[in-house]
Amino acid sequence: MKRPILTIAIVATTFFSQAQKKTIDQRVDSVLKLMTLEEKAGQMNQYNGPWAATGPLTNDDKLIDQIKEGKVGSMLNATGAVRTRDLQQLALQSRLKIPLLFGQDVVHGYRTIFPIPLAEAASWNLEAMERSARIAAIEASAAGVHWTFAPMVDISRDPRWGRVMEGAGEDPFLGSLIAKARVKGFQGKGFGNTDAVMACAKHFAAYGAAIGGRDYNSVDMSLRQLWETYLPPFKAAAEAGAATFMNSFNDLNGIPATGNGYLQREILKGKWNFKGFVVSDWGSVGEMINHGFVKDNKEAAMSAANAGSDMDMESRAYIQNLPQLVKEGKVKLTVVDDAVRRILKKKFEMGLFDDPFKYSSEEREKQQWNNADHLKAERDMAKKSIVLLKNDRQTLPISKQTKTIALIGPFIKAKSDNLGFWSYDWPDDSARIVSVWDGVKSKVGTDTKMLYAKGCNINDTSTAGFAEAIEMAKQADVIVMNVGEARDMSGEAKSKSSIRLPGVQEDLIKAMQATGKPVVVMINAGRPLIFNWVADNVPAILYTWWLGTEAGNAIADVLFGDYNPSAKLPMTFPLTEGQIPIYYNYYNTGRPATSDSDRFYRSAYIDLSLYPKYAFGHGLSYTSFSYSDITLSNSTIKSTEKLIAKMTLTNAGNFDGEETVQLYIRDLFGSVVRPVKELKGFQKVFLKKGESKEVMFTLTVDDLRFYNDKLQYIYEPGDFKLFIGGSSDKTKEAGFKLVK
Ligand code: BGC
């Protein structure tokens, strides 16, 4: 097995060895010169491995021949050192021996599954998120993956949209910082290092604003809104050096993103000077026919290529039509050359021309297969992602000396449901994934009795298991419940009109609460859910998302107080679906209300509160933090000056703990209206109980900029408010003026 691989590698290396001392651009050009038009179209063509799919497959039984003929530039869902090496060998049988790029949705971990991205975003911990992406890259690259289709940086204000689980929530400022951290994490010390994978910022653009939260739906919004809310994380990803972008399924103001020259050519490759390449989403080139934007696959190829979409994922539109389109003058050769250059450049930067098998190392793959440090990091990330929504009467943490604990609910012994959407099933998962039951068991002593009842299934109407659950609960000192969504209830094509707890789970909680015992409810989900009865009646609630391989251990750390929760919601939790879209950074309108009794005056519903159930930025701790008033360095600043805002944070409770101090501003009047609050900074501050610390933020005019109606990114002199607090709805405030 080893010999032929080596021989081919040597041939490939020799082939390009005369180009070795040249710059990468020169090397790219020297390859490009040798290529036929068909081979160029081949580089722009991406196929799925025949064994896994995340979209409808186009049948192609000549895949192997096509690779050998140089008609495939990249493959997705091809992982594993052996498999990728075998495929790469086929590519090296092609005339020019151009290596394949292997892409994969490594969204929140590969072998070690980390919390879903929305959960990680709740940590507001950029270093931890960067490390999580780093570990995903180390594991994936060891299995031959060159390129992850992540981070997903779509802002979304609609929890009905199933893909909110994949992003960083609703805020462009937080979303931008997280986008940067994740790109840095995936790409590590840079391409050419065997543990770096290329990142892919997706889905460009505005996919998260699909009308009604229905996946793949149209998006219609002003360009100002696009620039203000939806583009910033993409810009941040480009600035952080993301190697690639993926366009998206939706149309934006009537033009499908895949055929959208304004997005891909004018903004991304023009204004932002992006030097990487753009891949289409799965089949999105061909789907422009369904959109009613093009007549057939040939027109689709023309539209997408001309608009700046460099690689066609699974539409077969480029490979079948680009050579002819160039001959007919409908796509310029320069357009094709530019796309191929961008793709080849990444292959060179990744070192694939020098060693096409660089990432396909069985030895490295084995080393990373059971990496204890990675599991430790995942446990750490998972506990940092758990949000304490409510904790009346100090129900939590639970004492490790508790005599009897009843663990109730359909997720207590769950394994793969802890992984969430966009994760992998490995054969030994049942031994590896830590359930809540396992986690609690290894936390408590032998004197603690653990009782279990499932109570009900995730999503059916049977209450047959309630009696057993009540029986267990009656014997316990505390009831710990784990309810929520199964791993496939949020994710791609998982939009929902009702985002309540599925099945009879809420009834099970009511039955547990009726026992009069203290109840702790933990909610697993890939999106904000609505659970008002629980929120209003049960004393303690932890939002446990989908936390990954070490879920049960991380949960036990929090339940028993070995870790004091510090996460904050990265998305507003609505009171009912009727409030959606609901988000903290809305415009004031001409008829604002200050309370629910004003509701007839404001553009609100007459049958619904103005307020969400839980605000953006909300999240409690076992301790309590008090915020002093804010002092500003000056009440007036010039555009060349800095503003320093200070306040003292005190840990006034009985536990050591970490607070996420959030800073918001409001521009009180401007040439375009401004949101009532905009996040502009945050700090994570750890305080021992009783300790106080001065927290300081520095602002410049750059923090006060916005896009005006001409899409210029400007600041305007005027009056501002500045808010500091532990949640967007609980802040202290001060005012200042900006003068010229
Ligand atoms: C998704 C992308 C993903 C691609 C490849 C598509 O359906 O929208 O986010 O990267 O499939 O799996």
mmCIF file of C-alpha atoms and ligand atoms in Angstrom, residues 54 76-77 105 149 163 166 202-203 207 246 249 281-282 313 422 492, ligand 1:
data_model
loop_
_atom_site.group_PDB
_atom_site.id
_atom_site.type_symbol
_atom_site.label_atom_id
_atom_site.label_comp_id
_atom_site.label_asym_id
_atom_site.label_seq_id
_atom_site.Cartn_x
_atom_site.Cartn_y
_atom_site.Cartn_z
ATOM 1 C CA THR A 54 -26.205 17.055 3.430
ATOM 2 C CA LEU A 76 -16.753 17.325 0.487
ATOM 3 C CA ASN A 77 -17.610 14.726 3.069
ATOM 4 C CA ASP A 105 -18.713 20.602 7.876
ATOM 5 C CA PHE A 149 -17.368 24.893 6.117
ATOM 6 C CA ARG A 163 -30.042 27.149 11.883
ATOM 7 C CA GLU A 166 -25.067 27.105 14.139
ATOM 8 C CA LYS A 202 -21.001 31.328 5.521
ATOM 9 C CA HIS A 203 -23.668 31.926 4.251
ATOM 10 C CA TYR A 207 -29.382 33.779 5.118
ATOM 11 C CA MET A 246 -19.712 30.218 1.018
ATOM 12 C CA PHE A 249 -29.419 29.562 -0.748
ATOM 13 C CA ASP A 281 -23.808 26.257 -1.133
ATOM 14 C CA TRP A 282 -24.962 22.720 -1.866
ATOM 15 C CA MET A 313 -20.769 22.517 -4.893
ATOM 16 C CA TRP A 422 -23.865 19.013 12.585
ATOM 17 C CA GLU A 492 -30.698 22.829 8.612
HETATM 18 C C1 BGC B 1 -25.454 23.803 4.007
HETATM 19 C C2 BGC B 1 -24.040 24.290 4.188
HETATM 20 C C3 BGC B 1 -23.095 23.118 4.211
HETATM 21 C C4 BGC B 1 -23.268 22.333 2.934
HETATM 22 C C5 BGC B 1 -22.324 21.165 2.826
HETATM 23 C C6 BGC B 1 -25.590 22.837 2.849
HETATM 24 O O1 BGC B 1 -26.826 22.224 2.826
HETATM 25 O O2 BGC B 1 -26.310 24.914 3.832
HETATM 26 O O3 BGC B 1 -23.942 25.058 5.356
HETATM 27 O O4 BGC B 1 -21.782 23.561 4.356
HETATM 28 O O5 BGC B 1 -24.587 21.846 2.872
HETATM 29 O O6 BGC B 1 -22.634 20.174 3.692
#
